[in-house]
Short mmCIF file of C-alpha atoms in Angstrom, two decimals:
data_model
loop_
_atom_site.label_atom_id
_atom_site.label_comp_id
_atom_site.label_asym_id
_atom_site.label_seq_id
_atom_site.Cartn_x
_atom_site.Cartn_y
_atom_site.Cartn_z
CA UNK G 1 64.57 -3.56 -41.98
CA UNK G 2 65.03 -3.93 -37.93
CA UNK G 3 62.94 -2.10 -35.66
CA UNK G 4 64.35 1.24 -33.56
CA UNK G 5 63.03 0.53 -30.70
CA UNK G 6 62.51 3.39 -27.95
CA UNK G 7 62.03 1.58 -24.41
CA UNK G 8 61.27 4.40 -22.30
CA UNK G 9 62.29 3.36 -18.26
CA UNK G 10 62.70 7.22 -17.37
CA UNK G 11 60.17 6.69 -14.24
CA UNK G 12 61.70 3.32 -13.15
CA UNK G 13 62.23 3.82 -9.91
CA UNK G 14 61.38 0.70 -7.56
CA UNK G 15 59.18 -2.62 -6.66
CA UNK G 16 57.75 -4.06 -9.82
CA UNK G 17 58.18 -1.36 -12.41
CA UNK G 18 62.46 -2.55 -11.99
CA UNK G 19 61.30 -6.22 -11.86
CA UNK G 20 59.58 -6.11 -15.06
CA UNK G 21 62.08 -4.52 -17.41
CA UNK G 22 64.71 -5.99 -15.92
CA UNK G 23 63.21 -8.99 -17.10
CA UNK G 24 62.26 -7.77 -20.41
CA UNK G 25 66.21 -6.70 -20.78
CA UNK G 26 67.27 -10.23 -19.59
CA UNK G 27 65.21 -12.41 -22.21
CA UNK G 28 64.07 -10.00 -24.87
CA UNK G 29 66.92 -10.60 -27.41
CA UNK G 30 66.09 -14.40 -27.30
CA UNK G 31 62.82 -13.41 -29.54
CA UNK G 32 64.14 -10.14 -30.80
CA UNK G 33 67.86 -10.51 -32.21
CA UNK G 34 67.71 -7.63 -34.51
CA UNK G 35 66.30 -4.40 -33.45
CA UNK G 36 68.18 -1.68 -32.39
CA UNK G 37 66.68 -0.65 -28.65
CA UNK G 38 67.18 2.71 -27.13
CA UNK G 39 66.81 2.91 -23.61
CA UNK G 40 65.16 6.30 -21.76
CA UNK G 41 66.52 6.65 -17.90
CA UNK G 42 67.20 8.47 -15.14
CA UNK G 43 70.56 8.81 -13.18
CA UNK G 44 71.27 5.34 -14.52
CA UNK G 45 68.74 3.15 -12.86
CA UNK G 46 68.16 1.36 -16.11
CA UNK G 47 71.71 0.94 -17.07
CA UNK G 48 72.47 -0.82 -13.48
CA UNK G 49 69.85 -3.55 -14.41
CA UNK G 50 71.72 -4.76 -17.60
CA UNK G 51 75.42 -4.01 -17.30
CA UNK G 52 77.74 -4.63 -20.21
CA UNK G 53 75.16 -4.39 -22.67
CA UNK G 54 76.45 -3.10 -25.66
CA UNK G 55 74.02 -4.21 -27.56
CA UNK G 56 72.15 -1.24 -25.42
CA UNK G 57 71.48 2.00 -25.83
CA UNK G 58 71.10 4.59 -23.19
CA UNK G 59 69.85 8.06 -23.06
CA UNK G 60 70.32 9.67 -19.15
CA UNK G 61 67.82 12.44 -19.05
CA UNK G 62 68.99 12.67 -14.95
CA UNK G 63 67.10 14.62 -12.44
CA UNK G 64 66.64 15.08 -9.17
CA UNK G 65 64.00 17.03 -6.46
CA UNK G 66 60.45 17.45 -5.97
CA UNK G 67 60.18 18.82 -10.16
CA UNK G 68 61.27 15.24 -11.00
CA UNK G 69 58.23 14.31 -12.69
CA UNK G 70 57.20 17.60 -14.22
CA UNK G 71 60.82 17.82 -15.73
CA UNK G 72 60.09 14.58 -16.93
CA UNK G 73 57.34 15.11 -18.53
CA UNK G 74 58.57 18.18 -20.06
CA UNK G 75 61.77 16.25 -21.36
CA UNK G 76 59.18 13.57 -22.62
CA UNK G 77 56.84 15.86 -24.96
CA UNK G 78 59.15 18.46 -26.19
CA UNK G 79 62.65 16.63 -26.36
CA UNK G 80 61.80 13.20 -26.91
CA UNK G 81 59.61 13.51 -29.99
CA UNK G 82 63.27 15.09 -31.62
CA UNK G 83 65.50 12.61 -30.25
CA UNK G 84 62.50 9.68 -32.08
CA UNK G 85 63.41 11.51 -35.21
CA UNK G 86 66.97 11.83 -35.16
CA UNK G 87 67.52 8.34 -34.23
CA UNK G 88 64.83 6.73 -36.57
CA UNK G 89 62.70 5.51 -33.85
CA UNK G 90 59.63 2.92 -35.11
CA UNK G 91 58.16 1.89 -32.28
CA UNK G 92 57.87 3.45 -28.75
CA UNK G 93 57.18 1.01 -25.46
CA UNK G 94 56.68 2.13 -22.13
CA UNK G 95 55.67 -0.25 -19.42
CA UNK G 96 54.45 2.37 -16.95
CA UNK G 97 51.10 4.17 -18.23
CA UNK G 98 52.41 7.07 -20.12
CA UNK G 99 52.46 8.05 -23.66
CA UNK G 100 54.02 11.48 -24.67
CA UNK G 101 52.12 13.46 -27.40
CA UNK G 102 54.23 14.51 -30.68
CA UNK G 103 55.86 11.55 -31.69
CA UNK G 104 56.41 11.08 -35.36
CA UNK G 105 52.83 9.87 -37.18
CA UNK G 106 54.79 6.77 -38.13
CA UNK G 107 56.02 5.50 -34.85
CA UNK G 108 53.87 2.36 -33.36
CA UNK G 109 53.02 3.29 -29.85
CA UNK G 110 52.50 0.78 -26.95
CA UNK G 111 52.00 1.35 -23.34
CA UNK G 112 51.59 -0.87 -20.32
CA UNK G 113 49.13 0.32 -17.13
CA UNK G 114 51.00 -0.98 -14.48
CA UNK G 115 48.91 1.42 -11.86
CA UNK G 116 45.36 0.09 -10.90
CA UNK G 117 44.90 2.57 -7.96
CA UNK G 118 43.41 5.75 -9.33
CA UNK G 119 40.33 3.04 -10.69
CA UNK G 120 39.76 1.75 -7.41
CA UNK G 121 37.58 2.97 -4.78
CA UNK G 122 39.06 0.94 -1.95
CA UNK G 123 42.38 2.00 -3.27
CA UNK G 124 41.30 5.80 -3.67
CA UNK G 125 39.93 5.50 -0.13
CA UNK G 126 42.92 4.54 1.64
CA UNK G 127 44.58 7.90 1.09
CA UNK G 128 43.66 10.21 3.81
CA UNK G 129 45.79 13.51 2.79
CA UNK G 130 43.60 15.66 -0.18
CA UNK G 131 47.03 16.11 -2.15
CA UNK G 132 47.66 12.31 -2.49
CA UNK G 133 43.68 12.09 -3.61
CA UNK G 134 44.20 14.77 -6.10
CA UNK G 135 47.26 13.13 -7.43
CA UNK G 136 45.12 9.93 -8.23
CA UNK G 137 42.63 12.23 -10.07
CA UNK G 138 45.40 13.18 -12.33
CA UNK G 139 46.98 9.90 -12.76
CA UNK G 140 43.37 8.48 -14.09
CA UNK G 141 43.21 11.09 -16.69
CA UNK G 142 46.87 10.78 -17.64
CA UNK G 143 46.92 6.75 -18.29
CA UNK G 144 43.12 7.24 -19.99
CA UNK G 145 44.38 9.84 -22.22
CA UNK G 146 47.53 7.09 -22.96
CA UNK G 147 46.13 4.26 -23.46
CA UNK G 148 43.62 5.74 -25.80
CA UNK G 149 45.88 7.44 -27.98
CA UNK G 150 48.36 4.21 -27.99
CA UNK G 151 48.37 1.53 -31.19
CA UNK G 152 48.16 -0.99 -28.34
CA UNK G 153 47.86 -1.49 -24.71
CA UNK G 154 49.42 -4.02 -21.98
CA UNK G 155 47.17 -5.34 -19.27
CA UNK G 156 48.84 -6.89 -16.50
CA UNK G 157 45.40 -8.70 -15.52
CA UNK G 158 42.19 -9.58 -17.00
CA UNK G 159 40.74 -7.38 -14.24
CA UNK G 160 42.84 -4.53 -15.58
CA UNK G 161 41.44 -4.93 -18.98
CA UNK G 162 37.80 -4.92 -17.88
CA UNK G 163 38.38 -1.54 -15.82
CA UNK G 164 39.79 0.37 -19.26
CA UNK G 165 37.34 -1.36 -21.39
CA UNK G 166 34.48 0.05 -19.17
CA UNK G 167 36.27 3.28 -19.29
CA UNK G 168 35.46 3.72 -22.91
CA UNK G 169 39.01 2.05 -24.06
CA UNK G 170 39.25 0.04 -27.18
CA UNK G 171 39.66 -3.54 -25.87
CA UNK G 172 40.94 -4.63 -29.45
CA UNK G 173 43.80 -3.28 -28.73
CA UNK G 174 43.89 -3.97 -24.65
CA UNK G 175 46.29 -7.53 -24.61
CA UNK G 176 46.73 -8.86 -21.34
CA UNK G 177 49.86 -9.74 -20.21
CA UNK G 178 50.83 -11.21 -16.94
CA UNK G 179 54.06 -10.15 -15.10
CA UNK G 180 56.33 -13.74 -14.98
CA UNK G 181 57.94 -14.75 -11.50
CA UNK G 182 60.99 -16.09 -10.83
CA UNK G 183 62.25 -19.48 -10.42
CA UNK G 184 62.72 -19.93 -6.98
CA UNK G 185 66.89 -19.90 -5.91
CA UNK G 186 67.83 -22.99 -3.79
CA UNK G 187 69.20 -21.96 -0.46
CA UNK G 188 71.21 -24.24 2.04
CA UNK G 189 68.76 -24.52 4.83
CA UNK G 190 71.78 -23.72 7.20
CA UNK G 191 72.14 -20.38 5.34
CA UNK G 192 68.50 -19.80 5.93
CA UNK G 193 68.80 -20.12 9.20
CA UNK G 194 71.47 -18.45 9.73
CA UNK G 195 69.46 -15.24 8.14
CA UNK G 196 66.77 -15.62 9.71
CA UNK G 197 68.38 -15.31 13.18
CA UNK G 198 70.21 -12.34 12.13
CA UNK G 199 66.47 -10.80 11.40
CA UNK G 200 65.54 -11.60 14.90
CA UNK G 201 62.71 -14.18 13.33
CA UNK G 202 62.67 -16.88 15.63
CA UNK G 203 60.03 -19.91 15.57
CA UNK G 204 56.71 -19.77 12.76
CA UNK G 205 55.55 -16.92 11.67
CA UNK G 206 53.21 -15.14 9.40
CA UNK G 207 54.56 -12.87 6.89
CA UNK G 208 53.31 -10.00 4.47
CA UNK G 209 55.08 -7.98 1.97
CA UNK G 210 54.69 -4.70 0.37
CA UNK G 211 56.18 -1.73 0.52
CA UNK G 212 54.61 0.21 3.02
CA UNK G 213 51.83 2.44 1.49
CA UNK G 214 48.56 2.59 2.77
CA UNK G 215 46.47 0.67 0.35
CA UNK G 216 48.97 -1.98 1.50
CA UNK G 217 46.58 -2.20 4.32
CA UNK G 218 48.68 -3.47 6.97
CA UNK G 219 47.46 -1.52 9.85
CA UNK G 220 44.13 -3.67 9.40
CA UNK G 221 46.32 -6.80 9.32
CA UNK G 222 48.10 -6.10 12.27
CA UNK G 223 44.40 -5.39 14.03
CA UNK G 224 43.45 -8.54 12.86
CA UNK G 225 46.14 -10.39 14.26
CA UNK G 226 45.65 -8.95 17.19
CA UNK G 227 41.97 -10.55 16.97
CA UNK G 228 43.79 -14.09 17.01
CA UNK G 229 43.53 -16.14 20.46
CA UNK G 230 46.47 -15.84 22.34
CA UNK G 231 47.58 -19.58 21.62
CA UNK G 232 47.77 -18.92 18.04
CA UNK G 233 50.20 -15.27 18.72
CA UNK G 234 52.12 -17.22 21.00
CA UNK G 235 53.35 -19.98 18.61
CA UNK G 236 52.93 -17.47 14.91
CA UNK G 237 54.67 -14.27 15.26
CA UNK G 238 53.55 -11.60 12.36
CA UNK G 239 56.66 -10.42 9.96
CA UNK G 240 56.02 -7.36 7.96
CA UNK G 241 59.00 -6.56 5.39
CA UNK G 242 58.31 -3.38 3.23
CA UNK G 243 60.46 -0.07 2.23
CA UNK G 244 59.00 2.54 3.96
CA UNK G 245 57.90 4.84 1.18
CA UNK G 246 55.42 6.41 3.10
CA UNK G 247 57.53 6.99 6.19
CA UNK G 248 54.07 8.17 7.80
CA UNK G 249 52.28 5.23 7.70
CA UNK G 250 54.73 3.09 8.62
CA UNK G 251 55.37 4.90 12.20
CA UNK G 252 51.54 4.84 11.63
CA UNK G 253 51.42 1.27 11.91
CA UNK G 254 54.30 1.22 14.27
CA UNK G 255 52.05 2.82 16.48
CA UNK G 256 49.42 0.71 16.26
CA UNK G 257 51.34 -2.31 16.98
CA UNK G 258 52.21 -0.83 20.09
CA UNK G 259 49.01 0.57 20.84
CA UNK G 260 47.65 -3.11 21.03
CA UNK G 261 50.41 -4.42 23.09
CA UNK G 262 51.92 -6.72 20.33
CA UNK G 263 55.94 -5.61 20.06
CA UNK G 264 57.07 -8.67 20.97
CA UNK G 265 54.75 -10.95 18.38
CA UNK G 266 55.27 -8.35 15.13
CA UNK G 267 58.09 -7.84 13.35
CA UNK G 268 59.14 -4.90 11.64
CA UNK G 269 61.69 -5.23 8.91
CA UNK G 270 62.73 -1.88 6.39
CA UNK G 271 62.47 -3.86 3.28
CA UNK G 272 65.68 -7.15 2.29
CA UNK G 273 66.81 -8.21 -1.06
CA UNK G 274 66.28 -11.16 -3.27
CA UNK G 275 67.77 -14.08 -1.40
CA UNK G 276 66.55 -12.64 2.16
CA UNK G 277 62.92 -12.69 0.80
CA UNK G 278 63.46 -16.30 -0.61
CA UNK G 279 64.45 -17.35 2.96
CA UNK G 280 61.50 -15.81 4.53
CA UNK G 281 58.69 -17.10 1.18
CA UNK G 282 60.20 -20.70 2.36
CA UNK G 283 59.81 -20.76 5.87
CA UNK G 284 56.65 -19.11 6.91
CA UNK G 285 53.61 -21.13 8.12
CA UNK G 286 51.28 -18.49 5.91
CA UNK G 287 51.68 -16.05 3.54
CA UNK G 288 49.26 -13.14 4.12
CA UNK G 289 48.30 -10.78 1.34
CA UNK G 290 45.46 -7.79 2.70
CA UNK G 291 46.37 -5.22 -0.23
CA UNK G 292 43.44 -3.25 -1.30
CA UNK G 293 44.26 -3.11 -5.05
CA UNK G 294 46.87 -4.49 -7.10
CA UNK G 295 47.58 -4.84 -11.18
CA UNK G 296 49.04 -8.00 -11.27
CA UNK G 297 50.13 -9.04 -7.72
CA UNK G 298 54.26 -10.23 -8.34
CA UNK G 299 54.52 -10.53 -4.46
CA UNK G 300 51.55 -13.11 -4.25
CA UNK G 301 53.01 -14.99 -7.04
CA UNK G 302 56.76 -15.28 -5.54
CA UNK G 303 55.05 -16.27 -2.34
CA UNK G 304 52.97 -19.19 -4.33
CA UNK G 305 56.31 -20.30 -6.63
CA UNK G 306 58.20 -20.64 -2.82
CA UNK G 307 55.41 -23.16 -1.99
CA UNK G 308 53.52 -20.74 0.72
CA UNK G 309 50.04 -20.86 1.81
CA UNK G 310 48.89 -17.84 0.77
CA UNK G 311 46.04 -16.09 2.50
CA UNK G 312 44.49 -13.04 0.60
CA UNK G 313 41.82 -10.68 0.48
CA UNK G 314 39.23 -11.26 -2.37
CA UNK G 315 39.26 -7.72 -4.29
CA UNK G 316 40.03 -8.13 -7.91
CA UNK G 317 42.63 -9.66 -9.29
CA UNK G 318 43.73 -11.21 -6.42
CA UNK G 319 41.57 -14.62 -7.03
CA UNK G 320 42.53 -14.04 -10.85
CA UNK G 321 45.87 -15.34 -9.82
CA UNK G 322 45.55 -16.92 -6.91
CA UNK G 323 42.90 -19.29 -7.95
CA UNK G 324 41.84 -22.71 -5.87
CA UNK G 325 44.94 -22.30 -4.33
CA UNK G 326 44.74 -19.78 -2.08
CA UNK G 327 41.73 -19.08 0.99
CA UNK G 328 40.42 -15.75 0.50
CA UNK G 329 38.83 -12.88 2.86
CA UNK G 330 37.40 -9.12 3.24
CA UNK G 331 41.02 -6.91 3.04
CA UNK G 332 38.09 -4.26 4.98
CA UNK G 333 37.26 -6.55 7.60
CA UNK G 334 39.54 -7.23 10.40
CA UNK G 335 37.18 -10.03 11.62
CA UNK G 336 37.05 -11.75 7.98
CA UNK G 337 41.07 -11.32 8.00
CA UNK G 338 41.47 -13.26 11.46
CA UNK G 339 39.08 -15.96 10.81
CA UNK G 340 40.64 -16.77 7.57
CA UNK G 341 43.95 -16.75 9.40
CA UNK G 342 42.50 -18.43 12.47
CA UNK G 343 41.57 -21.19 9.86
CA UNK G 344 44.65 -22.09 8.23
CA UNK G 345 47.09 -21.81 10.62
CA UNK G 346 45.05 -24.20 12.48
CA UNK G 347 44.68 -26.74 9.42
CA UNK G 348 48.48 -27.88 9.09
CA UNK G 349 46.54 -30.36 6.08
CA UNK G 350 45.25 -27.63 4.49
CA UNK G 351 48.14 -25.64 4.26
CA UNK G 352 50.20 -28.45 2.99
CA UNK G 353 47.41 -29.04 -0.30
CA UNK G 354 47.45 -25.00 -0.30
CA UNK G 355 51.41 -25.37 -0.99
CA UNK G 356 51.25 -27.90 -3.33
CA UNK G 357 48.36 -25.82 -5.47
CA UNK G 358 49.87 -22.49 -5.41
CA UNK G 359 53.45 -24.33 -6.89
CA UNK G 360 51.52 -25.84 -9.41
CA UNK G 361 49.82 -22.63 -10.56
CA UNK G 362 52.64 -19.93 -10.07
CA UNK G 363 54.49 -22.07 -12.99
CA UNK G 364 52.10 -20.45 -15.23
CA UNK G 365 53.42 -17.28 -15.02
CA UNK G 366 56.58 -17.15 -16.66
CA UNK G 367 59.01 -13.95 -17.92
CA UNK G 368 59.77 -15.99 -21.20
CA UNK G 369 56.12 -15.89 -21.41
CA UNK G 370 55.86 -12.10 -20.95
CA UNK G 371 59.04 -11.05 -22.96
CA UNK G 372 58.11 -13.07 -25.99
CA UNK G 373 54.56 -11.69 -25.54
CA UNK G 374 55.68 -8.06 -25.21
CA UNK G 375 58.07 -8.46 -28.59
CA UNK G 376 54.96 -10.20 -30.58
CA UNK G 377 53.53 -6.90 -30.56
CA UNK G 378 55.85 -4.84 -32.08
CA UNK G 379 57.51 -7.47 -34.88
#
């Protein structure tokens, strides 16, 4: 008898929570021919991901304005246990840390913590406003109480098994999971080019990205590059691509830039799609990655798979995935971050063997890998 399976994307709304079903959606029939898979969204930002899918199908519980996510979570305990029954749902997945209570007995439940920042002090410190502190609070006891009361849970990272296991969490049931990354998509190098003039990226460069939040730590990059001798800021300008989620950090670190003089070395780009990214992975001289916590970092990884030197801050997981092939630092010490920079931009050897390593090890993270995974759980 095939599965019903309820995939529940009703809080998809950006970065790596719409990479990593999109993925699933892409590859998931390949191991799973049979079941029949409900999808949960909101004003259709599932349904865009995997168009002409009739194999598909979608419930729109759409919603809009600062209730969002109490609406939600209304919709998810009182109406969603009814709509498991009346379409025979056996087995409930949710990728993003939440498990609604009254779902039939006789439904398998699994749930993926995709969130690492409510467990981290470094992460918990970066917020400066009480309401964004509190929200944390509340986040920690919503994914504990989930991934308790789940059959099994997904761990993007060792790391982020070992924080739930110490938590009091059943690590029988914790399987980790790593997010795949992409096969890198060839682009003519005149095309490259041709973008990055239009970006206003001229010369080498340095280049972080991340949506701008403040655990992203960039305004500690940007100090550190500021740290750099003036040789070194003369021939690497610093690109910084990110949405602007938090539109007050990233006037925030707007300002600082400015404060320390460096508008014409830093660039400042509102976020760019797929193949704009690819053009920017391939032709930096380092990749720079200061975030104070991550799950499982897909940015690092996309960096490594384009072949650049990446340059990252040492909290857990980042050496999980990075490995040999990346040079590591103190993401809270400006000092640390410049010398480590200092280092290999000056090492044009090292950076080359840094290339070659992180290639070699981002082909072990694969979306084949984490579909097939995923689907072993519930078959």
């Amino acid at each position: 008898m095939p599965e019903t399976l309820i995939l529940d994307g009703s809080s998809i709304r950006s970065g790596g929570q719409v990479t990593r079903i999109r993925a699933f959606l892409q590859r998931f029939r390949a191991y799973d021919p049979a079941s029949r898979v409900i999808v949960l969204e909101e004003d259709g930002a599932v349904s865009r991901l995997a168009p002409d899918r009739g194999d598909l199908e979608f419930v729109d519980r759409s919603g809009a304005g600062v209730a969002r996510a109490t609406r939600r979570a209304l919709w998810q305990n009182l109406a969603l246990p009814q709509l498991c029954r009346r379409r025979g749902g056996t087995v409930y997945l949710h990728f993003s840390h939440y498990l609604p209570y009254g779902l039939p007995g006789t439904m398998r439940t699994i749930v993926g913590v995709a969130n690492l920042q409510p467990f981290s002090a470094e992460g918990r410190a970066a917020e400066v406003r009480l309401d964004k502190r509190l929200r944390l609070a509340v986040l920690e006891h919503t994914i504990l109480s989930s991934v308790r009361r789940a059959d099994r849970v997904i761990a993007l990272s060792q790391t982020c098994k070992d924080v739930l296991a110490a938590r009091g969490v059943d690590d029988g049931k914790i399987v980790v999971i790593p997010n795949g990354v992409e096969e890198p998509a060839a682009m003519m190098d005149s095309a490259a080019e041709g973008l990055l003039d239009e970006l206003a990226v001229a010369g080498e460069f340095v280049l972080y990205v991340s949506h701008f939040y403040r655990y992203k730590n960039f305004e500690r990059l940007v100090r550190a590059y500021g740290r750099l001798p003036s040789a070194l800021q003369d021939r690497y300008a610093l690109v910084l691509v990110g949405i602007p989620h938090h539109r007050e950090y990233w006037d925030h670190v707007n300002a600082t830039v400015s404060e320390l003089g460096l508008e014409r070395r830093v660039v400042m780009i509102p976020g760019l799609d797929g193949s704009a990214l690819s053009a920017l992975y391939r032709r930096c001289s380092v990749f720079v990655f200061p975030s104070l916590i991550e799950n499982c970092p897909n940015i690092l990884l996309e960096a490594m798979a384009h072949g650049a030197p990446v340059v990252s801050g040492n909290i857990a997981p980042m050496p999980e995935f990075g490995g040999d092939a990346a040079v590591y630092f103190d993401p809270l010490d400006e000092a640390s971050i410049a010398s480590s920079l200092e280092r290999v931009l000056g090492d044009g050897s090292l950076r080359q063997r840094m290339a070659r390593n992180g290639r070699e090890r981002a082909l072990g993270y694969s979306w084949d890998t984490f579909t097939r995974s995923v689907v072993d759980l519930y078959l």
